[in-house]
Amino acid sequence: MAISAEVSTTGDELTIAVAGRFDFSSHQEFRNAYEALDTTPARYRIDLREANYIDSSALGMLLLLRDYAGGDKAVVEIVNCTSDVRKILSISNFEQLFTIH
Amino acid sequence: MAETIRILVADDSEVDRLLLSTIVRKEGYEVQQAVDGFDALQMFETYRPQMVLLDAVMPGIDGFEVARRIKAQAGEEFVPIIFLTSLTEADELARCVEAGGDDFLSKPYNKVILKAKLNAMDRMREMHHTMQLQRDEITHHHAHLVQEQEAAKAVFDNVAHAGNLNVPFIKTLISPLAIFNGDVLLASRNPADEVYVLLGDFTGHGLTAAIGTMPLAEIFYGMTQKGFLPGEILREANRKLQGMLPKGYFCCAMLVAFNFHKGTVEFWNGGLPQGVLLRDGQKSLVHLDSKHLPLGIVGDDRFDATTQVVEMAPGDRLVMCTDGIIEARDKQGNQFGFEAFNRIVAGADPRVDIFERLKDAVYRHIGSSGREDDITLVEITMVLPEDLPPPANEQVAESVTGSEEWRLSYELRPRSLRAANPLPLLQHVLMEVPQLRSHAGSIYTVLAELYSNALEHGVLGLDSSLKSSANGFADYYRARALALEDLQGYVRFDFRCEIEAARGSLIITVEDSGPGFDFRSRLSELEHTSRLAYHGRGMRLLRSLCQSIEYRGKGNEVEVVFAWSEEDG
């Protein structure tokens, strides 16, 4: 399980990349990725290219991030989902809350 | 100052023994002496030393044997043994350790080394003691926790898995991951004899997952039994859970409502794997997909409680599961998966029980990998209304000899028609009359039929023959939702109740603002349509429950007489 965070050069977008299993064990690391920032990004990108598994506690973590980023006003994109991950996200109808590519 | 440490010095050489005892005592320890192996074992029992300094070579029982017996007797307690030896051969020294010695000290004694070794052993002994105390404490707490959980589980099981689950047409498999699991299965019957089943899966496992179950079950049972509609129950459950659960926690859920009279199932799926409806001896499959966000995520304003209705004939089966079954892993970590689930359900031989096959396949897949998630499988078979077991009749009307006569009117205006379901309120009022209580189910069904006819065909002007086309039900309910948005008009209920000793009748008149219909030709047409047609069932149902039905005016007014006598039971 590895999480890396990168702020865009313009400073307004934070990309969090998750690799391996995205589940409860990554809870603290995922939170740190956006809470430890000095800046407040306008947009968040969650890159799941390397994530091969996602469980319901990871869905909960995404909800926490969305809440942190402003709830209904938050701009959170989830990108590069594998088909398995995509399936989990769409069963829960998370496209109603996030922009998913 | 801590207690003085008791040390036993065992050596058959008196000089060595006295010399050593003196040094040790000077270091602040309490000392007793044993003159040989036999004496050492006896002293060990009576004196209970906390450390033993033991000569390896002694007549009778030698030091190695003494060490073995002392270690055996000490059991879990750590009693350090330091061998006293003039042996220098490596394999002799190794024998000391093998026999249970923790260290050795070569003769002649060096005071500095002796002192350091005693201190080191004492620290180890102290550490071991502390660890053991902590271990005992943890064991104690754990036992306490398990006991508390078991008590809580008993309460929890009563709430989460109670209800109508002991009826033959509902089959379940529930395997808990821990003592508590995150899955919840609720079933209850409403006053119209519809069976509501709610399958839920809370985020996470254990206590956090179980805690949301209580309010969910309370809302589900309470509202179902009062006659609220699925959408109303879901909205309330979502509101409650959203206010109660911490952010990031939610409940994937599916609610299905079976109407055995009409042969339909109404469903809402928020976040659970698709339910599979098997029709016509499994020749056709309908997927009940998740179209909504799980419960507890968004506020009331964004929550969508829209349900869908599909037909379900007697013998048709509905299979539902939580994601535990999809995500069940084998030794290599491969998931059971949607494909396997669908393959088994779709390719099933009608003679073989799908439920059993799925259960077997999942357990075969998991194998002995020992990984077990919350697996919950539910299979519900549609039955004919007459095959429903009789409802538990908790309230038997007392025999009332007096007579009673009253009248009640209730009119619903557009805003009420759009927003509220008046049936629970009306039912509640009517059930205040003791004589009506034992007919609660029939009365609710009559009210529900009259109301939906007045609203849908009267005020909204929907044509029930829409339902007979292939996508009929979906089209019908879409049209209904559209029409509701800008409806105008009213529905008026009028109740007259006449009770005379053991007999009585409830006369219900319903009038709507719609244009009415040509009831004469419609009634004769009804005589000629088949019993299984999807429209016109409501009318047949009313006829079977009421003594008389009479349409009036232009067809926008109907009067039914519901009569009973005590002898009917």
XYZ file of C-alpha atoms in Angstrom:
670
model
C 0.000 0.000 0.000
C 1.515 3.268 -1.082
C 0.103 6.736 -1.299
C 1.829 9.673 -2.879
C 0.654 13.250 -3.055
C 1.706 15.970 -5.433
C 0.621 19.581 -5.695
C 0.521 21.022 -9.219
C 3.024 23.758 -10.086
C 0.225 26.291 -10.072
C -0.573 25.164 -6.540
C -4.301 24.800 -7.082
C -4.569 21.068 -7.693
C -3.588 18.189 -5.451
C -3.117 14.753 -6.975
C -3.194 11.782 -4.625
C -2.081 8.528 -6.206
C -2.999 5.254 -4.530
C -1.241 1.986 -5.347
C -2.101 -1.581 -4.352
C -4.997 -2.228 -2.008
C -6.993 0.852 -1.116
C -8.569 -0.162 2.188
C -8.680 0.672 5.876
C -4.914 0.182 6.291
C -4.318 3.311 4.202
C -6.654 5.417 6.303
C -4.065 7.542 8.112
C -1.763 7.899 5.133
C -4.602 9.010 2.876
C -5.746 11.609 5.357
C -2.250 12.952 5.821
C -1.960 13.367 2.068
C -4.464 16.222 2.089
C -4.532 17.401 5.685
C -0.796 18.041 5.965
C -0.783 20.629 3.168
C 0.026 24.307 3.762
C -2.003 25.377 0.751
C -5.687 24.860 0.030
C -6.058 23.362 -3.425
C -9.126 24.247 -5.476
C -9.282 20.806 -7.042
C -8.438 17.279 -5.984
C -7.490 14.407 -8.292
C -7.445 10.864 -6.982
C -5.371 8.707 -9.302
C -6.260 5.033 -8.949
C -4.181 3.716 -11.870
C -2.136 1.511 -9.548
C -4.960 0.583 -7.199
C -6.183 -2.943 -7.826
C -8.674 -3.178 -4.988
C -10.974 -0.803 -3.195
C -13.271 -1.587 -0.283
C -16.068 0.188 1.485
C -13.795 1.835 4.019
C -11.885 3.381 1.101
C -15.214 4.689 -0.176
C -15.647 6.190 3.277
C -12.225 7.839 2.996
C -13.231 9.382 -0.327
C -16.346 10.770 1.361
C -14.189 12.229 4.134
C -11.960 13.926 1.577
C -15.001 15.295 -0.240
C -16.300 16.667 3.031
C -12.907 18.198 3.862
C -12.758 19.786 0.408
C -16.077 21.553 0.868
C -18.824 18.900 0.640
C -21.239 19.632 -2.209
C -18.968 22.450 -3.402
C -15.884 20.229 -3.529
C -14.241 19.457 -6.855
C -12.916 15.926 -6.575
C -12.048 13.854 -9.624
C -11.324 10.139 -9.518
C -9.223 9.147 -12.500
C -7.656 6.097 -14.156
C -9.835 3.503 -12.421
C -9.331 -0.123 -13.344
C -12.531 -1.863 -14.343
C -12.865 -3.650 -10.986
C -12.476 -0.421 -9.053
C -14.812 1.363 -11.433
C -17.436 -1.291 -10.812
C -17.293 -0.826 -7.030
C -17.579 2.946 -7.426
C -20.556 2.685 -9.747
C -22.453 0.154 -7.623
C -22.356 2.734 -4.873
C -23.345 5.397 -7.436
C -20.412 7.570 -6.445
C -20.607 9.344 -9.816
C -23.388 11.336 -8.145
C -20.779 12.762 -5.776
C -17.504 12.642 -7.710
C -16.350 13.153 -11.268
C -15.108 9.730 -12.317
C -13.034 9.089 -15.442
C 12.447 -0.095 48.509
C 11.197 -3.158 46.752
C 11.042 -6.505 48.472
C 14.353 -8.262 49.134
C 15.045 -10.893 46.499
C 15.368 -14.450 47.871
C 18.297 -16.404 46.466
C 19.078 -20.086 46.975
C 22.759 -21.103 46.850
C 23.232 -24.868 46.263
C 26.772 -26.229 46.446
C 28.140 -29.369 48.114
C 31.415 -27.603 48.880
C 30.935 -25.810 52.143
C 33.750 -23.338 51.542
C 32.470 -22.291 48.143
C 28.920 -22.113 49.494
C 29.810 -19.850 52.394
C 31.993 -17.626 50.253
C 29.299 -17.147 47.638
C 26.542 -16.633 50.203
C 28.552 -13.874 51.845
C 29.119 -12.018 48.601
C 25.465 -12.292 47.584
C 24.175 -11.189 50.975
C 26.443 -8.163 50.870
C 24.803 -7.199 47.602
C 21.543 -6.850 49.487
C 19.909 -10.177 48.699
C 18.419 -12.646 51.155
C 20.209 -16.011 51.001
C 19.469 -19.618 51.985
C 21.824 -22.520 51.409
C 21.365 -26.085 50.155
C 24.059 -28.708 50.662
C 23.261 -30.996 47.742
C 20.809 -31.592 44.899
C 18.151 -33.258 47.032
C 18.346 -30.473 49.600
C 18.150 -27.886 46.821
C 14.836 -29.331 45.529
C 13.361 -29.396 49.022
C 14.514 -25.861 49.756
C 13.051 -24.726 46.455
C 9.614 -25.842 47.640
C 9.786 -24.472 51.150
C 11.815 -21.310 50.665
C 10.423 -20.320 47.220
C 13.590 -18.555 46.047
C 13.340 -16.096 43.160
C 16.785 -16.969 41.836
C 18.977 -20.068 42.147
C 22.776 -20.298 42.093
C 23.451 -23.949 41.386
C 26.623 -26.035 41.437
C 26.675 -28.270 38.357
C 28.521 -31.202 39.862
C 27.044 -32.559 43.087
C 26.667 -36.062 44.532
C 23.199 -37.665 44.342
C 21.061 -35.524 42.124
C 23.389 -33.392 40.039
C 22.875 -29.749 39.132
C 21.545 -30.476 35.630
C 18.720 -32.610 36.961
C 17.964 -30.092 39.707
C 17.723 -27.332 37.093
C 15.293 -29.374 34.959
C 13.027 -30.105 37.935
C 13.077 -26.546 39.234
C 12.173 -25.164 35.805
C 9.355 -27.686 35.507
C 8.045 -26.793 38.922
C 8.316 -23.045 38.408
C 6.007 -23.327 35.406
C 5.149 -19.929 34.010
C 7.096 -18.103 36.669
C 10.607 -17.149 35.585
C 13.157 -18.367 38.161
C 16.632 -17.585 36.791
C 19.215 -20.327 37.391
C 22.898 -19.467 37.290
C 25.204 -22.488 37.153
C 28.317 -22.426 39.303
C 30.992 -24.393 37.578
C 34.663 -25.009 37.271
C 33.918 -26.656 33.930
C 35.453 -24.878 30.993
C 34.673 -27.284 28.133
C 32.293 -25.666 25.673
C 29.966 -28.696 25.467
C 29.786 -28.953 29.263
C 28.753 -25.319 29.481
C 26.224 -25.911 26.724
C 24.734 -28.753 28.813
C 24.090 -26.247 31.615
C 22.020 -24.083 29.271
C 20.194 -27.067 27.804
C 19.184 -28.219 31.264
C 17.485 -24.875 31.815
C 20.314 -22.733 33.113
C 20.033 -19.086 32.208
C 23.694 -18.233 32.734
C 26.852 -19.636 34.298
C 29.522 -18.354 36.563
C 33.032 -19.814 36.609
C 34.880 -20.622 39.753
C 36.811 -18.971 41.293
C 34.237 -16.174 41.607
C 34.883 -12.703 40.394
C 32.824 -10.309 42.531
C 32.329 -7.740 39.804
C 31.052 -10.277 37.298
C 28.833 -11.998 39.880
C 27.258 -8.691 40.830
C 26.616 -7.752 37.193
C 25.055 -11.134 36.457
C 22.782 -11.045 39.485
C 21.587 -7.590 38.490
C 21.014 -8.627 34.897
C 19.040 -11.718 35.922
C 17.013 -9.693 38.346
C 16.088 -7.224 35.612
C 15.011 -10.095 33.357
C 12.977 -11.623 36.127
C 11.303 -8.285 36.793
C 10.509 -7.799 33.114
C 9.092 -11.276 32.804
C 6.921 -10.675 35.827
C 5.587 -7.404 34.413
C 4.844 -9.012 31.064
C 2.961 -11.767 32.753
C 0.877 -9.363 34.776
C 0.051 -7.461 31.618
C -0.772 -10.642 29.765
C -3.099 -11.725 32.555
C -4.698 -8.330 32.523
C -5.251 -8.485 28.758
C -6.658 -12.009 29.041
C -9.002 -10.805 31.719
C -10.122 -7.785 29.707
C -10.551 -9.895 26.627
C -12.721 -12.412 28.460
C -14.756 -9.548 29.824
C -15.126 -8.019 26.379
C -16.172 -11.301 24.795
C -18.737 -11.763 27.532
C -20.102 -8.267 26.981
C -20.159 -8.787 23.239
C -22.050 -12.011 23.608
C -24.674 -10.311 25.721
C -24.850 -7.456 23.233
C -25.026 -9.947 20.371
C -28.087 -11.543 21.873
C -29.771 -8.143 21.916
C -28.419 -7.336 18.463
C -29.613 -10.573 16.901
C -33.083 -9.966 18.200
C -33.097 -6.614 16.480
C -31.142 -7.284 13.311
C -32.278 -10.725 12.334
C -35.744 -10.966 13.744
C -39.039 -10.595 12.015
C -40.556 -12.724 9.340
C -37.444 -14.677 8.512
C -38.909 -17.942 9.664
C -41.289 -18.192 6.740
C -40.518 -20.914 4.217
C -40.340 -18.682 1.162
C -37.473 -16.603 2.551
C -34.153 -18.458 2.724
C -31.036 -16.913 4.185
C -27.368 -17.534 4.784
C -25.658 -15.220 7.241
C -22.076 -15.837 8.289
C -20.622 -13.395 10.757
C -17.026 -12.274 10.345
C -16.710 -11.381 13.970
C -19.247 -11.768 16.709
C -20.952 -8.775 15.182
C -21.069 -8.337 11.478
C -21.828 -5.415 9.272
C -24.693 -7.086 7.467
C -28.258 -6.685 8.506
C -31.333 -8.469 7.273
C -34.781 -7.314 8.304
C -38.176 -8.584 7.258
C -41.617 -7.514 8.270
C -45.194 -7.612 7.107
C -47.256 -4.470 6.640
C -50.983 -4.150 7.365
C -51.834 -5.053 3.755
C -49.934 -8.354 4.054
C -47.096 -7.157 1.872
C -43.721 -8.460 3.013
C -40.896 -5.919 3.180
C -37.323 -7.177 3.254
C -34.352 -4.924 3.876
C -30.822 -6.170 3.289
C -28.111 -3.810 4.469
C -24.330 -3.741 4.659
C -22.726 -1.158 6.921
C -19.207 0.108 6.220
C -16.568 -1.810 8.113
C -17.037 -4.640 10.530
C -17.637 -5.131 14.198
C -19.096 -2.671 16.607
C -19.005 0.401 14.347
C -20.887 -1.535 11.721
C -23.386 -2.963 14.167
C -24.222 0.270 15.893
C -26.225 1.719 12.996
C -28.362 -1.390 12.888
C -30.441 -0.429 15.908
C -32.016 2.753 14.522
C -32.325 1.206 11.057
C -34.235 -1.785 12.432
C -36.407 0.394 14.608
C -37.409 2.602 11.694
C -37.933 -0.359 9.376
C -40.117 -2.408 11.723
C -42.024 0.540 13.122
C -42.851 2.144 9.798
C -43.555 -1.094 7.918
C -46.030 -2.231 10.515
C -47.769 1.145 10.446
C -48.215 0.852 6.687
C -45.690 3.392 5.413
C -44.455 2.977 1.845
C -40.922 1.785 0.998
C -39.843 5.245 -0.173
C -41.008 6.821 3.061
C -39.164 4.247 5.154
C -35.959 4.730 3.146
C -36.127 8.490 3.431
C -36.514 8.290 7.192
C -33.729 5.707 7.498
C -31.404 7.854 5.399
C -32.195 10.956 7.415
C -31.551 9.165 10.694
C -28.351 7.436 9.604
C -26.956 10.558 7.975
C -27.418 12.461 11.208
C -26.045 9.683 13.356
C -23.159 7.960 11.570
C -19.742 9.613 11.520
C -18.633 11.016 8.147
C -17.330 8.289 5.894
C -19.636 5.629 7.328
C -22.728 4.541 5.445
C -25.041 1.626 4.760
C -25.425 -0.032 1.369
C -28.977 -1.295 1.300
C -31.710 -2.836 -0.764
C -35.349 -2.743 0.173
C -37.825 -5.023 -1.592
C -41.559 -5.028 -0.994
C -43.539 -8.041 -2.143
C -47.179 -7.661 -2.993
C -48.565 -11.189 -3.111
C -52.012 -10.103 -4.251
C -50.765 -8.180 -7.246
C -47.734 -10.325 -8.003
C -45.304 -7.430 -7.970
C -42.115 -6.487 -6.218
C -41.170 -2.895 -5.544
C -37.460 -2.273 -4.996
C -34.807 0.287 -4.200
C -31.111 -0.535 -4.332
C -28.481 1.833 -3.001
C -24.985 0.387 -3.231
C -25.585 -3.351 -2.975
C -24.686 -5.775 -5.780
C -27.558 -6.224 -8.212
C -30.393 -8.440 -7.099
C -31.355 -11.111 -9.590
C -34.983 -11.897 -10.307
C -35.555 -15.273 -11.935
C -38.782 -15.567 -13.842
C -40.582 -18.308 -15.739
C -38.682 -21.232 -14.256
C -35.468 -19.200 -14.578
C -35.794 -18.711 -18.303
C -35.671 -14.965 -17.909
C -33.523 -12.821 -15.648
C -34.109 -9.305 -14.445
C -31.336 -7.423 -12.669
C -32.287 -5.120 -9.859
C -29.379 -2.701 -10.171
C -28.123 -0.210 -7.676
C -29.344 3.183 -8.885
C -28.853 5.145 -5.717
C -26.293 6.295 -3.194
C -26.134 4.150 -0.052
C -28.064 5.262 3.028
C -26.498 7.859 5.296
C -24.338 9.767 2.803
C -26.367 12.690 1.522
C -28.924 14.904 3.227
C -32.669 14.678 2.753
C -32.667 17.273 -0.041
C -30.368 15.190 -2.228
C -31.663 11.754 -1.246
C -33.550 9.913 -3.974
C -36.054 7.392 -2.614
C -37.596 6.579 -5.995
C -38.493 2.922 -6.159
C -39.167 0.718 -9.161
C -41.837 -1.923 -9.567
C -41.466 -5.174 -11.495
C -43.806 -8.087 -11.952
C -43.157 -11.276 -10.102
C -45.334 -14.326 -10.618
C -45.789 -17.147 -8.104
C -42.706 -19.377 -8.238
C -40.428 -16.561 -9.436
C -37.419 -16.055 -7.224
C -35.333 -13.105 -6.147
C -31.706 -13.594 -5.074
C -29.923 -10.828 -3.187
C -26.507 -10.669 -1.582
C -24.079 -8.261 0.053
C -20.653 -7.613 -1.456
C -19.055 -10.113 0.913
C -20.075 -12.882 -1.444
C -18.649 -11.094 -4.493
C -15.428 -10.266 -2.656
C -14.974 -13.672 -0.989
C -11.335 -14.584 -1.581
C -9.547 -17.847 -2.206
C -6.027 -18.722 -1.026
C -4.420 -16.695 -3.812
C -6.559 -13.689 -2.961
C -8.786 -13.938 -6.056
C -12.304 -12.657 -5.615
C -15.355 -14.807 -6.251
C -16.527 -11.984 -8.520
C -19.650 -10.831 -10.313
C -19.012 -13.108 -13.270
C -19.083 -16.270 -11.187
C -22.153 -15.026 -9.337
C -24.015 -14.259 -12.551
C -22.876 -17.461 -14.245
C -24.236 -19.589 -11.451
C -27.488 -17.707 -11.208
C -28.051 -17.472 -14.968
C -26.894 -20.940 -15.904
C -28.686 -22.725 -13.147
C -30.653 -25.832 -13.860
C -34.192 -25.009 -12.702
C -34.310 -28.266 -10.775
C -31.270 -27.329 -8.746
C -31.626 -24.885 -5.920
C -29.741 -21.718 -6.870
C -29.317 -20.756 -3.295
C -27.602 -24.036 -2.456
C -25.436 -23.817 -5.557
C -24.256 -20.316 -4.750
C -23.580 -21.255 -1.183
C -21.557 -24.286 -2.250
C -19.652 -22.364 -4.913
C -18.689 -19.576 -2.528
C -17.536 -21.966 0.167
C -15.630 -24.019 -2.401
C -13.970 -20.838 -3.621
C -12.979 -19.695 -0.144
C -11.727 -23.207 0.596
C -9.548 -23.436 3.655
C -8.032 -20.015 3.079
C -9.708 -18.987 6.296
C -10.574 -15.586 4.893
C -14.141 -14.919 5.613
C -16.091 -11.777 5.014
C -19.648 -11.044 5.955
C -21.515 -13.336 3.605
C -25.224 -12.802 3.425
C -27.411 -14.437 0.807
C -31.175 -14.117 0.615
C -33.574 -15.884 -1.675
C -37.259 -15.032 -1.703
C -39.839 -16.958 -3.687
C -43.101 -15.366 -4.723
C -46.078 -17.295 -3.401
C -49.821 -17.010 -3.806
C -51.517 -14.859 -1.184
C -53.266 -17.909 0.249
C -49.883 -19.543 0.915
C -48.825 -16.781 3.278
C -48.720 -18.027 6.846
C -51.346 -16.319 8.992
C -50.010 -13.141 10.581
C -49.259 -13.137 14.257
C -52.424 -11.705 15.684
C -51.266 -9.827 18.707
C -54.397 -7.827 19.216
C -57.608 -9.730 19.499
C -60.579 -7.456 19.704
C -62.497 -7.783 22.886
C -66.116 -8.642 22.541
C -67.992 -5.391 22.786
C -71.679 -5.537 23.311
C -72.573 -1.882 23.042
C -73.532 -0.180 19.847
C -71.684 2.573 18.124
C -72.215 4.854 15.198
C -69.905 7.527 13.862
C -68.748 9.316 10.784
C -65.437 10.750 9.697
C -64.436 12.787 6.656
C -60.951 13.476 5.409
C -60.005 15.432 2.359
C -56.573 15.548 0.738
C -55.563 18.652 -1.229
C -52.774 18.876 -3.870
C -49.909 19.502 -1.489
C -50.881 16.567 0.711
C -51.418 14.354 -2.317
C -47.942 15.148 -3.595
C -46.048 14.829 -0.371
C -47.736 12.485 2.015
C -49.122 9.019 2.184
C -52.379 9.313 4.139
C -52.796 5.586 4.734
C -50.821 5.190 7.985
C -52.764 8.049 9.547
C -56.165 6.742 8.444
C -55.288 3.229 9.507
C -54.151 4.548 12.870
C -57.436 6.354 13.427
C -59.534 3.359 12.379
C -57.571 1.035 14.658
C -58.747 3.070 17.612
C -61.996 1.174 17.164
C -61.464 -2.158 18.944
C -63.824 -4.108 16.685
C -61.839 -3.131 13.606
C -58.489 -4.288 14.932
C -58.803 -7.919 14.039
C -59.522 -6.833 10.433
C -56.507 -4.503 10.239
C -54.939 -6.240 7.250
C -58.073 -6.316 5.130
C -59.004 -2.745 5.961
C -55.555 -1.489 5.066
C -55.662 -3.318 1.750
C -59.077 -1.854 0.951
C -57.885 1.658 1.836
C -54.711 1.251 -0.211
C -56.628 0.075 -3.277
C -59.255 2.782 -3.031
C -56.639 5.456 -2.542
C -54.369 4.418 -5.378
C -57.345 4.137 -7.737
C -58.617 7.577 -6.765
C -55.192 9.178 -7.027
C -53.725 7.416 -10.037
C -56.739 6.843 -12.261
C -58.917 9.641 -10.926
C -56.843 12.700 -10.103
C -53.789 11.867 -12.232
C -55.770 10.286 -15.050
C -53.370 7.386 -15.638
C -54.540 4.414 -17.639
C -53.958 1.117 -15.855
C -53.775 -0.818 -19.116
C -50.346 0.804 -19.525
C -49.159 -1.831 -17.086
C -49.909 -4.700 -19.428
C -47.177 -3.827 -21.948
C -43.661 -5.256 -21.711
C -42.094 -2.273 -19.983
C -45.482 -1.436 -18.583
C -44.662 -1.142 -14.944
C -41.674 1.069 -15.477
C -43.581 3.305 -17.933
C -46.519 3.476 -15.610
C -44.533 4.575 -12.610
C -42.557 7.082 -14.629
C -45.802 8.594 -15.858
C -47.124 8.615 -12.314
C -44.103 10.499 -10.979
C -44.411 13.088 -13.780
C -48.121 13.578 -13.253
C -47.685 13.973 -9.497
C -45.474 17.019 -9.971
C -48.208 19.287 -11.247
C -51.353 17.639 -10.017
C -54.507 19.553 -9.220
C -57.578 18.282 -7.444
C -58.525 16.332 -4.355
C -59.343 12.929 -2.894
C -62.034 12.799 -0.236
C -62.553 9.937 2.185
C -65.752 9.474 4.107
C -66.077 6.764 6.748
C -69.295 5.669 8.397
C -69.164 3.005 11.013
C -72.177 1.156 12.377
C -71.675 -1.360 15.123
C -74.503 -3.324 16.630
C -73.469 -5.921 19.227
C -71.403 -8.571 17.460
C -71.955 -7.213 13.958
C -70.827 -4.136 12.227
C -69.981 -2.458 8.995
C -67.573 0.188 7.851
C -68.811 2.093 4.843
C -66.061 3.870 2.982
C -66.808 6.408 0.293
C -64.004 7.835 -1.793
C -64.510 10.694 -4.178
C -61.888 12.184 -6.445
C -61.724 15.277 -8.621
C -61.058 13.271 -11.787
C -63.369 12.953 -14.785
C -64.585 9.504 -13.686
C -64.879 6.551 -16.047
C -67.458 4.419 -17.760
C -67.714 1.923 -14.931
C -70.547 -0.090 -16.453
C -68.629 -1.201 -19.538
C -65.411 -1.475 -17.556
C -66.943 -3.877 -15.039
C -68.291 -6.159 -17.742
C -64.911 -6.100 -19.518
C -63.302 -7.175 -16.274
C -65.389 -10.310 -16.236
C -63.651 -11.355 -19.423
C -60.000 -10.631 -18.698
C -57.808 -13.355 -17.278
C -57.057 -13.601 -13.628
C -53.364 -13.097 -14.311
C -53.617 -9.831 -16.238
C -51.660 -7.172 -14.447
C -54.287 -4.494 -14.568
C -57.667 -4.833 -12.999
C -56.270 -6.852 -10.134
C -57.035 -4.136 -7.624
C -60.712 -4.290 -8.445
C -60.807 -8.059 -7.970
C -59.053 -7.713 -4.682
C -61.623 -5.187 -3.471
C -64.436 -7.461 -4.472
C -63.005 -10.345 -2.525
C -62.697 -8.294 0.648
C -65.830 -6.175 0.607
C -69.478 -7.049 0.863
C -70.375 -4.584 -1.865
C -68.804 -2.087 -4.232
C -70.815 0.588 -5.872
C -69.679 3.231 -8.334
C -71.645 6.425 -8.477
C -72.018 9.606 -10.449
C -69.682 9.737 -13.427
C -67.487 7.080 -11.889
C -65.427 9.370 -9.678
C -67.135 8.202 -6.526
C -67.102 4.735 -5.073
C -68.673 3.265 -1.978
C -67.583 -0.007 -0.452
C -69.071 -1.797 2.498
C -66.751 -3.731 4.724
C -68.854 -5.885 7.029
C -68.004 -8.279 9.791
C -69.556 -10.306 12.530
C -67.764 -11.756 15.529
C -68.479 -15.308 14.414
C -66.174 -14.744 11.402
C -63.297 -14.827 13.843
